[in-house]
mmCIF file of N, CA and C in Angstrom:
data_model
loop_
_atom_site.group_PDB
_atom_site.id
_atom_site.type_symbol
_atom_site.label_atom_id
_atom_site.label_comp_id
_atom_site.label_asym_id
_atom_site.label_seq_id
_atom_site.Cartn_x
_atom_site.Cartn_y
_atom_site.Cartn_z
ATOM 1 N N UNK A 1500 17.143 -28.227 -59.056
ATOM 2 C CA UNK A 1500 17.375 -29.317 -58.824
ATOM 3 C C UNK A 1500 18.072 -30.251 -58.914
ATOM 4 N N UNK A 1501 17.586 -31.459 -58.768
ATOM 5 C CA UNK A 1501 18.881 -32.238 -57.736
ATOM 6 C C UNK A 1501 20.447 -32.164 -58.681
ATOM 7 N N UNK A 1502 21.493 -32.560 -57.203
ATOM 8 C CA UNK A 1502 22.765 -33.051 -58.349
ATOM 9 C C UNK A 1502 22.161 -34.449 -59.092
ATOM 10 N N UNK A 1503 23.236 -34.873 -60.644
ATOM 11 C CA UNK A 1503 23.485 -35.551 -61.232
ATOM 12 C C UNK A 1503 23.058 -36.793 -60.375
ATOM 13 N N UNK A 1504 24.419 -37.020 -59.376
ATOM 14 C CA UNK A 1504 24.156 -37.995 -58.471
ATOM 15 C C UNK A 1504 22.937 -38.932 -57.910
ATOM 16 N N UNK A 1505 22.341 -37.723 -57.095
ATOM 17 C CA UNK A 1505 20.964 -38.251 -57.182
ATOM 18 C C UNK A 1505 20.291 -38.225 -58.567
ATOM 19 N N UNK A 1506 20.129 -38.304 -59.004
ATOM 20 C CA UNK A 1506 18.705 -38.303 -59.892
ATOM 21 C C UNK A 1506 19.469 -39.456 -60.412
ATOM 22 N N UNK A 1507 20.665 -40.272 -60.910
ATOM 23 C CA UNK A 1507 20.727 -40.907 -61.291
ATOM 24 C C UNK A 1507 20.169 -41.721 -60.504
ATOM 25 N N UNK A 1508 20.729 -41.872 -59.342
ATOM 26 C CA UNK A 1508 19.903 -43.136 -57.919
ATOM 27 C C UNK A 1508 18.917 -42.938 -58.359
ATOM 28 N N UNK A 1509 18.091 -41.746 -58.895
ATOM 29 C CA UNK A 1509 16.843 -42.241 -58.491
ATOM 30 C C UNK A 1509 16.261 -42.954 -59.554
ATOM 31 N N UNK A 1510 16.788 -42.670 -60.775
ATOM 32 C CA UNK A 1510 16.602 -43.404 -61.512
ATOM 33 C C UNK A 1510 16.518 -44.511 -61.968
ATOM 34 N N UNK A 1511 18.185 -45.154 -60.871
ATOM 35 C CA UNK A 1511 17.672 -46.709 -61.005
ATOM 36 C C UNK A 1511 16.900 -47.528 -60.132
ATOM 37 N N UNK A 1512 16.292 -46.491 -59.429
ATOM 38 C CA UNK A 1512 15.290 -47.113 -58.299
ATOM 39 C C UNK A 1512 14.193 -47.343 -59.359
ATOM 40 N N UNK A 1513 14.445 -46.010 -59.778
ATOM 41 C CA UNK A 1513 12.342 -46.362 -60.864
ATOM 42 C C UNK A 1513 12.566 -47.796 -61.901
ATOM 43 N N UNK A 1514 13.918 -47.732 -62.266
ATOM 44 C CA UNK A 1514 13.816 -48.173 -63.654
ATOM 45 C C UNK A 1514 13.782 -50.248 -62.897
ATOM 46 N N UNK A 1515 14.362 -50.304 -61.328
ATOM 47 C CA UNK A 1515 14.812 -51.694 -60.850
ATOM 48 C C UNK A 1515 13.354 -51.725 -60.205
ATOM 49 N N UNK A 1516 12.102 -50.896 -60.284
ATOM 50 C CA UNK A 1516 10.527 -51.240 -60.013
ATOM 51 C C UNK A 1516 9.965 -51.446 -60.882
ATOM 52 N N UNK A 1517 10.347 -50.710 -62.010
ATOM 53 C CA UNK A 1517 9.596 -50.825 -62.519
ATOM 54 C C UNK A 1517 9.623 -52.127 -63.459
ATOM 55 N N UNK A 1518 11.061 -52.149 -64.332
ATOM 56 C CA UNK A 1518 10.908 -53.551 -64.852
ATOM 57 C C UNK A 1518 11.745 -54.934 -63.748
ATOM 58 N N UNK A 1519 11.714 -54.816 -62.541
ATOM 59 C CA UNK A 1519 12.585 -55.956 -61.829
ATOM 60 C C UNK A 1519 14.199 -56.461 -61.394
ATOM 61 N N UNK A 1520 14.033 -57.182 -61.531
ATOM 62 C CA UNK A 1520 15.077 -57.762 -61.460
ATOM 63 C C UNK A 1520 15.192 -59.447 -62.057
ATOM 64 N N UNK A 1521 16.501 -59.389 -63.528
ATOM 65 C CA UNK A 1521 16.787 -60.604 -63.912
ATOM 66 C C UNK A 1521 16.516 -61.987 -62.195
ATOM 67 N N UNK A 1522 16.236 -62.587 -62.864
ATOM 68 C CA UNK A 1522 16.096 -63.905 -62.272
ATOM 69 C C UNK A 1522 17.902 -64.843 -61.666
ATOM 70 N N UNK A 1523 17.410 -64.601 -60.032
ATOM 71 C CA UNK A 1523 19.118 -65.560 -59.516
ATOM 72 C C UNK A 1523 19.343 -64.205 -59.325
ATOM 73 N N UNK A 1524 19.222 -62.482 -59.879
ATOM 74 C CA UNK A 1524 20.426 -62.174 -59.414
ATOM 75 C C UNK A 1524 19.609 -60.433 -59.246
ATOM 76 N N UNK A 1525 20.822 -59.772 -59.162
ATOM 77 C CA UNK A 1525 19.976 -58.205 -58.492
ATOM 78 C C UNK A 1525 19.937 -57.353 -59.450
ATOM 79 N N UNK A 1526 20.400 -58.145 -60.896
ATOM 80 C CA UNK A 1526 20.858 -56.526 -62.000
ATOM 81 C C UNK A 1526 19.246 -56.124 -62.464
ATOM 82 N N UNK A 1527 19.578 -55.238 -62.723
ATOM 83 C CA UNK A 1527 18.008 -54.576 -63.734
ATOM 84 C C UNK A 1527 17.860 -55.500 -64.365
ATOM 85 N N UNK A 1528 16.122 -55.610 -65.063
ATOM 86 C CA UNK A 1528 15.998 -56.297 -66.033
ATOM 87 C C UNK A 1528 15.863 -55.266 -67.322
ATOM 88 N N UNK A 1529 17.027 -54.754 -67.503
ATOM 89 C CA UNK A 1529 16.946 -53.360 -68.691
ATOM 90 C C UNK A 1529 18.346 -53.677 -69.119
ATOM 91 N N UNK A 1530 17.802 -53.753 -70.301
ATOM 92 C CA UNK A 1530 19.633 -53.131 -70.574
ATOM 93 C C UNK A 1530 19.453 -51.793 -71.220
ATOM 94 N N UNK A 1531 20.201 -50.791 -70.740
ATOM 95 C CA UNK A 1531 20.021 -49.556 -70.905
ATOM 96 C C UNK A 1531 21.255 -48.845 -71.133
ATOM 97 N N UNK A 1532 21.662 -48.196 -72.059
ATOM 98 C CA UNK A 1532 22.437 -47.814 -72.509
ATOM 99 C C UNK A 1532 23.127 -46.157 -71.691
ATOM 100 N N UNK A 1533 24.055 -46.067 -71.187
ATOM 101 C CA UNK A 1533 24.593 -44.176 -70.766
ATOM 102 C C UNK A 1533 24.126 -43.397 -71.287
ATOM 103 N N UNK A 1534 24.014 -43.271 -72.520
ATOM 104 C CA UNK A 1534 23.149 -42.136 -72.937
ATOM 105 C C UNK A 1534 21.674 -42.468 -72.834
ATOM 106 N N UNK A 1535 20.622 -43.194 -72.570
ATOM 107 C CA UNK A 1535 19.976 -43.393 -71.649
ATOM 108 C C UNK A 1535 19.189 -42.827 -70.826
ATOM 109 N N UNK A 1536 20.048 -43.955 -69.631
ATOM 110 C CA UNK A 1536 20.176 -43.288 -68.497
ATOM 111 C C UNK A 1536 20.238 -41.539 -68.343
ATOM 112 N N UNK A 1537 20.976 -40.956 -69.483
ATOM 113 C CA UNK A 1537 21.278 -39.550 -69.090
ATOM 114 C C UNK A 1537 19.909 -39.408 -68.974
ATOM 115 N N UNK A 1538 19.364 -39.579 -70.689
ATOM 116 C CA UNK A 1538 18.443 -38.694 -70.863
ATOM 117 C C UNK A 1538 17.957 -38.697 -69.703
ATOM 118 N N UNK A 1539 17.174 -40.145 -69.198
ATOM 119 C CA UNK A 1539 16.117 -40.218 -68.004
ATOM 120 C C UNK A 1539 16.319 -39.132 -66.848
ATOM 121 N N UNK A 1540 17.827 -39.125 -66.644
ATOM 122 C CA UNK A 1540 18.162 -38.529 -65.462
ATOM 123 C C UNK A 1540 18.450 -36.563 -65.990
ATOM 124 N N UNK A 1541 17.661 -35.892 -67.303
ATOM 125 C CA UNK A 1541 18.103 -35.116 -67.650
ATOM 126 C C UNK A 1541 19.733 -34.649 -67.124
ATOM 127 N N UNK A 1542 20.660 -35.427 -67.470
ATOM 128 C CA UNK A 1542 22.237 -35.052 -67.849
ATOM 129 C C UNK A 1542 22.551 -35.453 -69.064
ATOM 130 N N UNK A 1543 24.219 -34.982 -68.837
ATOM 131 C CA UNK A 1543 24.632 -35.674 -70.271
ATOM 132 C C UNK A 1543 24.962 -37.005 -70.095
ATOM 133 N N UNK A 1544 25.437 -37.473 -70.896
ATOM 134 C CA UNK A 1544 26.568 -39.043 -70.653
ATOM 135 C C UNK A 1544 27.436 -39.126 -70.616
ATOM 136 N N UNK A 1545 28.712 -38.269 -70.102
ATOM 137 C CA UNK A 1545 29.792 -37.907 -69.626
ATOM 138 C C UNK A 1545 29.227 -37.675 -68.331
ATOM 139 N N UNK A 1546 28.362 -37.013 -68.109
ATOM 140 C CA UNK A 1546 28.078 -37.247 -66.100
ATOM 141 C C UNK A 1546 27.390 -38.240 -65.474
ATOM 142 N N UNK A 1547 26.557 -39.135 -66.465
ATOM 143 C CA UNK A 1547 25.859 -39.730 -66.632
ATOM 144 C C UNK A 1547 26.195 -41.291 -65.062
ATOM 145 N N UNK A 1548 27.679 -41.116 -66.674
ATOM 146 C CA UNK A 1548 29.115 -42.157 -66.982
ATOM 147 C C UNK A 1548 29.796 -42.804 -65.204
ATOM 148 N N UNK A 1549 29.745 -40.718 -65.050
ATOM 149 C CA UNK A 1549 30.695 -40.423 -64.125
ATOM 150 C C UNK A 1549 30.162 -41.205 -62.838
ATOM 151 N N UNK A 1550 28.334 -40.491 -62.737
ATOM 152 C CA UNK A 1550 27.397 -40.736 -61.788
ATOM 153 C C UNK A 1550 27.909 -42.640 -61.166
ATOM 154 N N UNK A 1551 28.017 -43.250 -62.241
ATOM 155 C CA UNK A 1551 27.606 -44.762 -62.027
ATOM 156 C C UNK A 1551 29.416 -45.035 -61.881
ATOM 157 N N UNK A 1552 30.340 -44.631 -62.029
ATOM 158 C CA UNK A 1552 31.121 -44.655 -61.435
ATOM 159 C C UNK A 1552 30.944 -44.747 -60.413
ATOM 160 N N UNK A 1553 30.791 -43.457 -59.691
ATOM 161 C CA UNK A 1553 31.069 -43.623 -58.177
ATOM 162 C C UNK A 1553 30.345 -44.376 -57.599
ATOM 163 N N UNK A 1554 29.231 -44.625 -57.284
ATOM 164 C CA UNK A 1554 28.088 -45.002 -57.171
ATOM 165 C C UNK A 1554 28.824 -46.683 -56.773
ATOM 166 N N UNK A 1555 29.474 -46.998 -57.949
ATOM 167 C CA UNK A 1555 30.139 -48.315 -57.967
ATOM 168 C C UNK A 1555 31.519 -48.327 -57.056
ATOM 169 N N UNK A 1556 32.277 -47.564 -56.808
ATOM 170 C CA UNK A 1556 33.579 -46.887 -56.118
ATOM 171 C C UNK A 1556 32.515 -47.388 -54.383
ATOM 172 N N UNK A 1557 31.689 -46.585 -54.295
ATOM 173 C CA UNK A 1557 30.721 -46.650 -53.026
ATOM 174 C C UNK A 1557 30.529 -47.773 -53.125
ATOM 175 N N UNK A 1558 30.642 -49.009 -53.590
ATOM 176 C CA UNK A 1558 30.178 -50.074 -53.672
ATOM 177 C C UNK A 1558 27.929 -50.363 -53.847
ATOM 178 N N UNK A 1559 28.130 -49.629 -54.297
ATOM 179 C CA UNK A 1559 26.625 -49.563 -54.531
ATOM 180 C C UNK A 1559 26.246 -50.395 -54.936
ATOM 181 N N UNK A 1560 26.888 -50.208 -56.684
ATOM 182 C CA UNK A 1560 26.232 -50.887 -57.653
ATOM 183 C C UNK A 1560 28.001 -52.016 -58.519
ATOM 184 N N UNK A 1561 27.375 -52.682 -58.932
ATOM 185 C CA UNK A 1561 28.398 -53.103 -60.264
ATOM 186 C C UNK A 1561 27.843 -53.263 -61.164
ATOM 187 N N UNK A 1562 28.814 -52.695 -62.339
ATOM 188 C CA UNK A 1562 28.748 -52.222 -63.979
ATOM 189 C C UNK A 1562 29.270 -53.985 -64.709
ATOM 190 N N UNK A 1563 28.891 -53.991 -65.501
ATOM 191 C CA UNK A 1563 28.652 -55.179 -66.111
ATOM 192 C C UNK A 1563 28.254 -55.293 -67.640
ATOM 193 N N UNK A 1564 28.715 -54.800 -68.613
ATOM 194 C CA UNK A 1564 28.592 -53.860 -69.842
ATOM 195 C C UNK A 1564 27.444 -52.474 -69.889
ATOM 196 N N UNK A 1565 26.250 -53.065 -70.316
ATOM 197 C CA UNK A 1565 25.126 -52.738 -70.407
ATOM 198 C C UNK A 1565 23.868 -53.244 -68.901
ATOM 199 N N UNK A 1566 24.834 -53.497 -68.179
ATOM 200 C CA UNK A 1566 23.861 -54.552 -67.477
ATOM 201 C C UNK A 1566 24.224 -53.542 -65.755
ATOM 202 N N UNK A 1567 23.678 -52.971 -65.041
ATOM 203 C CA UNK A 1567 23.668 -52.623 -63.799
ATOM 204 C C UNK A 1567 22.724 -53.455 -62.869
ATOM 205 N N UNK A 1568 23.893 -53.957 -61.915
ATOM 206 C CA UNK A 1568 23.207 -54.615 -60.031
ATOM 207 C C UNK A 1568 23.420 -53.324 -59.387
ATOM 208 N N UNK A 1569 22.113 -53.654 -58.658
ATOM 209 C CA UNK A 1569 21.857 -52.833 -57.225
ATOM 210 C C UNK A 1569 22.843 -53.937 -56.313
ATOM 211 N N UNK A 1570 23.538 -53.035 -55.390
ATOM 212 C CA UNK A 1570 24.129 -54.370 -54.664
ATOM 213 C C UNK A 1570 23.811 -53.614 -52.978
ATOM 214 N N UNK A 1571 23.566 -52.558 -52.818
ATOM 215 C CA UNK A 1571 23.045 -51.858 -51.870
ATOM 216 C C UNK A 1571 22.118 -51.011 -51.775
ATOM 217 N N UNK A 1572 20.709 -51.531 -52.353
ATOM 218 C CA UNK A 1572 19.919 -50.758 -52.363
ATOM 219 C C UNK A 1572 19.061 -50.115 -51.774
ATOM 220 N N UNK A 1573 19.228 -49.852 -50.153
ATOM 221 C CA UNK A 1573 19.561 -49.382 -49.127
ATOM 222 C C UNK A 1573 19.581 -48.115 -48.968
ATOM 223 N N UNK A 1574 21.262 -48.397 -49.473
ATOM 224 C CA UNK A 1574 22.215 -47.245 -49.338
ATOM 225 C C UNK A 1574 21.914 -46.293 -50.379
ATOM 226 N N UNK A 1575 21.219 -46.923 -51.589
ATOM 227 C CA UNK A 1575 20.361 -46.143 -52.954
ATOM 228 C C UNK A 1575 19.549 -45.618 -52.898
ATOM 229 N N UNK A 1576 18.503 -46.187 -52.042
ATOM 230 C CA UNK A 1576 17.202 -45.681 -51.097
ATOM 231 C C UNK A 1576 17.520 -44.221 -50.675
ATOM 232 N N UNK A 1577 18.596 -44.137 -49.552
ATOM 233 C CA UNK A 1577 19.186 -43.512 -48.456
ATOM 234 C C UNK A 1577 19.525 -42.228 -49.270
ATOM 235 N N UNK A 1578 19.907 -42.426 -50.694
ATOM 236 C CA UNK A 1578 20.849 -40.719 -51.314
ATOM 237 C C UNK A 1578 19.669 -40.435 -52.303
ATOM 238 N N UNK A 1579 18.212 -40.808 -52.040
ATOM 239 C CA UNK A 1579 18.091 -40.360 -52.967
ATOM 240 C C UNK A 1579 16.095 -39.625 -51.725
ATOM 241 N N UNK A 1580 16.430 -39.310 -50.431
ATOM 242 C CA UNK A 1580 15.815 -38.904 -49.416
ATOM 243 C C UNK A 1580 16.641 -37.654 -49.218
#
């Protein structure tokens, strides 16, 4: 099984593809809890949260409540390859 960070990155890309972006932003057009994201990535909420903050530290995403904005989709995509 892939590392959690890679699974979370893949989930974010799939969510963006399925639900699109909010108009005028690159925020994924879905409200999702950390628990729901963890379930999609087959991990714990704690691990999902750590992965999101790691992606944030890397400058790939920003977080605002339950909204996740992908600021560097190319880097996120490359992580999943």
